[in-house]
Short mmCIF file of C-alpha atoms and ligand atoms in Angstrom, two decimals:
data_model
loop_
_atom_site.label_atom_id
_atom_site.label_comp_id
_atom_site.label_asym_id
_atom_site.label_seq_id
_atom_site.Cartn_x
_atom_site.Cartn_y
_atom_site.Cartn_z
CA UNK A 1 -25.16 52.77 -16.56
CA UNK A 2 -25.59 50.49 -13.58
CA UNK A 3 -23.83 51.67 -10.43
CA UNK A 4 -20.84 49.51 -9.53
CA UNK A 5 -20.09 48.78 -5.90
CA UNK A 6 -16.39 48.78 -5.15
CA UNK A 7 -15.15 45.49 -3.70
CA UNK A 8 -14.33 45.62 -0.01
CA UNK A 9 -10.81 44.65 1.10
CA UNK A 10 -10.24 41.04 2.09
CA UNK A 11 -9.74 40.17 5.78
CA UNK A 12 -6.23 40.75 7.13
CA UNK A 13 -4.21 37.66 6.17
CA UNK A 14 -1.74 35.78 8.31
CA UNK A 15 1.85 36.63 7.35
CA UNK A 16 4.47 33.89 7.01
CA UNK A 17 8.19 34.58 6.60
CA UNK A 18 10.46 32.23 4.63
CA UNK A 19 14.17 32.57 5.40
CA UNK A 20 15.71 30.36 2.71
CA UNK A 21 17.87 29.99 -0.38
CA UNK A 22 17.00 30.87 -3.98
CA UNK A 23 16.58 28.04 -6.49
CA UNK A 24 16.07 29.66 -9.92
CA UNK A 25 14.25 26.54 -11.18
CA UNK A 26 11.58 27.00 -8.46
CA UNK A 27 11.57 23.33 -7.47
CA UNK A 28 12.95 24.12 -4.01
CA UNK A 29 13.88 27.19 -1.97
CA UNK A 30 12.17 30.49 -1.57
CA UNK A 31 10.10 30.59 -4.79
CA UNK A 32 8.72 27.11 -4.05
CA UNK A 33 8.00 28.19 -0.45
CA UNK A 34 6.03 31.17 -1.79
CA UNK A 35 3.88 28.85 -3.90
CA UNK A 36 3.23 26.54 -0.94
CA UNK A 37 2.30 29.47 1.35
CA UNK A 38 -0.01 30.93 -1.30
CA UNK A 39 -1.67 27.55 -1.85
CA UNK A 40 -2.46 27.59 1.89
CA UNK A 41 -3.95 31.11 1.76
CA UNK A 42 -1.14 32.95 3.57
CA UNK A 43 0.63 36.16 2.64
CA UNK A 44 4.36 35.44 2.57
CA UNK A 45 7.48 37.58 2.88
CA UNK A 46 10.97 36.30 2.10
CA UNK A 47 14.56 36.79 3.21
CA UNK A 48 17.12 35.20 0.89
CA UNK A 49 20.09 33.50 2.56
CA UNK A 50 21.94 32.32 -0.55
CA UNK A 51 21.74 32.29 -4.32
CA UNK A 52 22.21 29.02 -6.14
CA UNK A 53 22.76 28.20 -9.81
CA UNK A 54 20.64 25.15 -10.57
CA UNK A 55 18.04 23.48 -12.74
CA UNK A 56 16.12 20.23 -12.39
CA UNK A 57 19.45 18.55 -13.29
CA UNK A 58 21.25 19.66 -10.11
CA UNK A 59 23.09 22.45 -8.29
CA UNK A 60 26.06 24.07 -10.09
CA UNK A 61 26.95 26.85 -7.60
CA UNK A 62 26.05 28.20 -4.16
CA UNK A 63 26.73 31.75 -2.97
CA UNK A 64 25.51 32.87 0.48
CA UNK A 65 24.52 36.55 0.83
CA UNK A 66 26.32 38.69 3.42
CA UNK A 67 25.16 38.46 7.04
CA UNK A 68 24.65 42.23 7.00
CA UNK A 69 22.25 42.13 4.02
CA UNK A 70 20.19 39.37 5.63
CA UNK A 71 20.16 41.14 9.03
CA UNK A 72 18.87 44.35 7.44
CA UNK A 73 16.23 42.47 5.41
CA UNK A 74 14.94 40.75 8.56
CA UNK A 75 14.90 44.03 10.53
CA UNK A 76 12.99 45.86 7.80
CA UNK A 77 10.41 43.09 7.50
CA UNK A 78 10.01 42.79 11.27
CA UNK A 79 9.33 46.54 11.61
CA UNK A 80 6.72 46.56 8.87
CA UNK A 81 5.20 43.09 8.34
CA UNK A 82 5.92 41.06 11.50
CA UNK A 83 5.27 37.38 10.75
CA UNK A 84 2.81 34.98 12.40
CA UNK A 85 5.24 32.11 11.75
CA UNK A 86 8.70 31.55 10.27
CA UNK A 87 10.05 28.79 8.04
CA UNK A 88 13.83 28.46 7.85
CA UNK A 89 15.34 26.52 4.96
CA UNK A 90 18.80 26.52 3.35
CA UNK A 91 21.26 28.71 5.29
CA UNK A 92 24.55 28.22 3.42
CA UNK A 93 27.16 29.60 5.83
CA UNK A 94 27.94 29.87 9.55
CA UNK A 95 27.61 33.67 9.28
CA UNK A 96 24.04 33.29 7.99
CA UNK A 97 23.16 30.76 10.71
CA UNK A 98 24.40 33.22 13.38
CA UNK A 99 22.50 36.11 11.76
CA UNK A 100 19.22 34.15 11.81
CA UNK A 101 19.84 33.12 15.45
CA UNK A 102 20.51 36.75 16.42
CA UNK A 103 17.25 37.80 14.70
CA UNK A 104 15.24 35.11 16.54
CA UNK A 105 16.74 36.22 19.87
CA UNK A 106 15.78 39.82 19.05
CA UNK A 107 12.08 38.89 18.63
CA UNK A 108 11.89 36.59 21.69
CA UNK A 109 10.28 37.99 24.83
CA UNK A 110 12.68 38.61 27.73
CA UNK A 111 11.02 35.91 29.85
CA UNK A 112 11.57 33.00 27.43
CA UNK A 113 14.37 32.18 25.05
CA UNK A 114 12.12 31.40 22.05
CA UNK A 115 9.99 33.72 19.90
CA UNK A 116 6.23 33.40 20.63
CA UNK A 117 5.32 32.26 17.09
CA UNK A 118 5.75 28.86 15.40
CA UNK A 119 9.20 28.46 13.84
CA UNK A 120 9.99 25.46 11.64
CA UNK A 121 13.61 24.73 10.76
CA UNK A 122 14.00 22.55 7.69
CA UNK A 123 17.53 21.31 8.35
CA UNK A 124 18.77 21.56 4.76
CA UNK A 125 22.33 20.22 4.63
CA UNK A 126 22.81 18.68 1.19
CA UNK A 127 20.84 18.83 -2.11
CA UNK A 128 19.28 15.68 -3.55
CA UNK A 129 21.95 15.91 -6.28
CA UNK A 130 24.68 15.79 -3.60
CA UNK A 131 25.85 19.44 -3.30
CA UNK A 132 26.46 20.86 0.18
CA UNK A 133 23.91 23.57 1.00
CA UNK A 134 25.37 24.26 4.45
CA UNK A 135 29.14 24.69 4.89
CA UNK A 136 30.50 21.81 7.06
CA UNK A 137 31.81 24.20 9.75
CA UNK A 138 28.32 25.76 10.04
CA UNK A 139 26.75 22.56 11.40
CA UNK A 140 28.16 23.22 14.87
CA UNK A 141 26.82 26.82 14.80
CA UNK A 142 23.41 25.48 13.78
CA UNK A 143 23.47 23.00 16.69
CA UNK A 144 24.66 25.50 19.30
CA UNK A 145 23.09 28.76 18.17
CA UNK A 146 19.95 28.02 16.17
CA UNK A 147 18.42 24.72 17.31
CA UNK A 148 17.78 26.01 20.87
CA UNK A 149 15.67 28.87 19.42
CA UNK A 150 13.22 26.98 17.20
CA UNK A 151 10.13 25.03 18.20
CA UNK A 152 10.30 22.58 15.29
CA UNK A 153 12.89 20.85 13.10
CA UNK A 154 12.12 18.53 10.17
CA UNK A 155 15.29 16.46 9.48
CA UNK A 156 15.30 13.50 7.10
CA UNK A 157 17.23 10.35 8.16
CA UNK A 158 20.56 11.62 6.84
CA UNK A 159 20.18 15.05 8.50
CA UNK A 160 19.08 13.46 11.77
CA UNK A 161 22.19 11.25 11.73
CA UNK A 162 24.44 14.31 11.29
CA UNK A 163 22.62 16.30 13.97
CA UNK A 164 22.49 13.51 16.56
CA UNK A 165 25.82 11.81 15.78
CA UNK A 166 23.98 8.44 15.56
CA UNK A 167 23.49 6.19 12.53
CA UNK A 168 19.96 6.34 11.09
CA UNK A 169 19.20 3.61 8.56
CA UNK A 170 15.91 2.29 9.99
CA UNK A 171 12.83 3.57 11.84
CA UNK A 172 13.98 2.21 15.26
CA UNK A 173 17.37 3.94 14.78
CA UNK A 174 15.50 7.12 13.75
CA UNK A 175 13.45 6.95 16.94
CA UNK A 176 16.51 6.49 19.13
CA UNK A 177 18.44 9.31 17.36
CA UNK A 178 15.40 11.62 17.72
CA UNK A 179 15.17 10.83 21.44
CA UNK A 180 18.90 11.53 21.86
CA UNK A 181 18.67 14.84 19.99
CA UNK A 182 15.61 15.94 21.96
CA UNK A 183 17.35 15.21 25.28
CA UNK A 184 19.82 17.98 24.32
CA UNK A 185 17.00 20.39 23.34
CA UNK A 186 14.18 19.79 25.82
CA UNK A 187 11.70 22.21 24.17
CA UNK A 188 12.35 21.08 20.58
CA UNK A 189 9.69 19.14 18.65
CA UNK A 190 10.77 17.03 15.67
CA UNK A 191 9.29 15.52 12.57
CA UNK A 192 11.71 12.93 11.25
CA UNK A 193 10.72 12.92 7.60
CA UNK A 194 10.82 9.73 5.57
CA UNK A 195 9.54 11.22 2.33
CA UNK A 196 12.70 10.01 0.57
CA UNK A 197 12.29 6.45 1.95
CA UNK A 198 10.04 3.63 0.75
CA UNK A 199 7.58 3.46 2.46
CA UNK A 200 7.61 7.23 3.20
CA UNK A 201 6.88 7.03 6.94
CA UNK A 202 7.37 10.11 9.17
CA UNK A 203 7.85 10.22 12.93
CA UNK A 204 6.27 13.05 14.92
CA UNK A 205 8.17 13.49 18.21
CA UNK A 206 6.77 16.03 20.66
CA UNK A 207 8.78 17.63 23.44
CA UNK A 208 6.28 16.13 25.96
CA UNK A 209 7.54 12.65 24.97
CA UNK A 210 4.61 11.74 22.66
CA UNK A 211 5.55 9.82 19.50
CA UNK A 212 3.26 9.34 16.49
CA UNK A 213 3.98 7.48 13.27
CA UNK A 214 2.61 9.01 10.06
CA UNK A 215 2.17 6.56 7.20
CA UNK A 216 2.36 7.64 3.57
CA UNK A 217 2.04 6.07 0.16
CA UNK A 218 5.00 5.69 -2.21
CA UNK A 219 4.29 7.56 -5.47
CA UNK A 220 6.45 6.61 -8.45
CA UNK A 221 7.52 9.94 -10.01
CA UNK A 222 10.58 11.95 -11.03
CA UNK A 223 8.84 15.18 -9.92
CA UNK A 224 10.27 15.10 -6.40
CA UNK A 225 12.56 18.16 -6.23
CA UNK A 226 11.88 20.20 -3.08
CA UNK A 227 9.58 17.80 -1.25
CA UNK A 228 11.28 18.71 2.08
CA UNK A 229 10.78 22.45 1.46
CA UNK A 230 7.12 21.88 0.55
CA UNK A 231 6.46 19.70 3.60
CA UNK A 232 7.98 22.11 6.14
CA UNK A 233 6.22 25.12 4.58
CA UNK A 234 2.84 23.35 4.50
CA UNK A 235 3.35 22.17 8.09
CA UNK A 236 4.13 25.72 9.26
CA UNK A 237 1.09 27.09 7.36
CA UNK A 238 -1.12 24.61 9.22
CA UNK A 239 0.43 25.54 12.59
CA UNK A 240 -0.24 29.23 11.83
CA UNK A 241 -3.90 28.27 11.24
CA UNK A 242 -3.82 26.69 14.74
CA UNK A 243 -4.12 23.05 13.67
CA UNK A 244 -2.77 20.57 16.23
CA UNK A 245 0.75 19.31 15.39
CA UNK A 246 -0.65 15.89 14.40
CA UNK A 247 -3.31 17.37 12.09
CA UNK A 248 -0.79 19.89 10.71
CA UNK A 249 1.67 17.10 9.87
CA UNK A 250 -0.99 14.80 8.36
CA UNK A 251 -2.36 17.61 6.23
CA UNK A 252 1.16 18.65 5.07
CA UNK A 253 1.90 15.04 4.10
CA UNK A 254 -1.31 14.86 2.07
CA UNK A 255 -0.50 18.22 0.41
CA UNK A 256 2.96 17.01 -0.67
CA UNK A 257 1.68 13.61 -1.87
CA UNK A 258 -0.92 15.31 -4.08
CA UNK A 259 1.67 17.85 -5.30
CA UNK A 260 3.83 14.92 -6.48
CA UNK A 261 0.89 12.99 -7.95
CA UNK A 262 -0.40 16.02 -9.90
CA UNK A 263 3.02 17.28 -11.13
CA UNK A 264 3.43 17.41 -14.90
CA UNK A 265 6.83 16.00 -15.95
CA UNK A 266 8.86 19.13 -16.82
CA UNK A 267 12.63 19.65 -17.04
CA UNK A 268 15.22 16.99 -17.81
CA UNK A 269 16.00 15.90 -14.24
CA UNK A 270 14.12 15.85 -10.94
CA UNK A 271 11.12 18.02 -11.77
CA UNK A 272 9.22 20.45 -9.53
CA UNK A 273 6.04 19.51 -7.65
CA UNK A 274 2.65 20.94 -8.52
CA UNK A 275 2.59 23.14 -5.40
CA UNK A 276 -0.40 25.18 -6.50
CA UNK A 277 -2.74 22.20 -6.93
CA UNK A 278 -5.27 23.41 -4.32
CA UNK A 279 -5.84 26.57 -6.43
CA UNK A 280 -6.44 24.89 -9.77
CA UNK A 281 -10.18 24.71 -9.28
CA UNK A 282 -10.40 28.51 -9.72
CA UNK A 283 -9.57 28.28 -13.45
O1 PXL B 301 15.60 20.81 -1.18
C1 PXL B 301 16.61 21.44 -0.48
C2 PXL B 301 16.90 22.80 -1.02
C3 PXL B 301 16.52 23.88 -0.30
N1 PXL B 301 16.77 25.15 -0.70
C4 PXL B 301 17.40 25.39 -1.85
C5 PXL B 301 17.81 24.35 -2.63
C6 PXL B 301 17.55 23.01 -2.22
C7 PXL B 301 17.97 21.88 -3.04
O2 PXL B 301 18.56 21.99 -4.08
O3 PXL B 301 18.44 24.62 -3.78
C8 PXL B 301 17.64 26.80 -2.28
#
């Protein structure tokens, strides 16, 4: 018998935390976030904010978890597997928004108001099929309690309009609404995502006043469920790996475009992306 050498453990991975809702069809939400983190080589933990009933055909029900359950989940994870970055997705209720804000305050150093790790808030307000994923009265809590604590938000045009109180139906309007929103939150960086527009142009707006336009290619497909989740998760993964914000955003945009292009058409509605495409070479 030939002696077998036991494999040595892999290097300690970065840990990413997804605080988001559960989509049982895995197109969006926490199970899609897990796939996107794994495709980027991160270990990911999860804290579920809400359950949904849905398929590729749309959302049939939304049920936020209790604030207490989420608070305890976040505390347990923080004590054992503290994250190198946090992605926040669907929140559901004002109680959940406040619970996440309280958690972020608890991990921030005394000297600054924000935690010392990258935090990306995907401002999920409404599903692509038109169901509210954040209760209307929670928007104010999100503005007052949560936005001041995160380094990054990734609103689409519709979300930016609701957050800024300005109409956003064109790129110049998007730029002016982003500038207005950032004047209220001087340390917030934004990516105004245009993935649902044609052409899918994004706007990277840094707190130092720098603006960059990111051009993308329109891909004709019905596999587009959860593109916002995938983009924000990929962007956070790249920030955790210390890419510059511009490189992180460009790389996330490429990742999502390929995930749409390589998605097999499954389900009867808006199908999931192929989020694991970078791993397919291992087969
Ligand atoms: O794509 C937004 C989104 C995020 N999170 C969950 C969702 C959806 C859209 O349906 O269900 C859980």
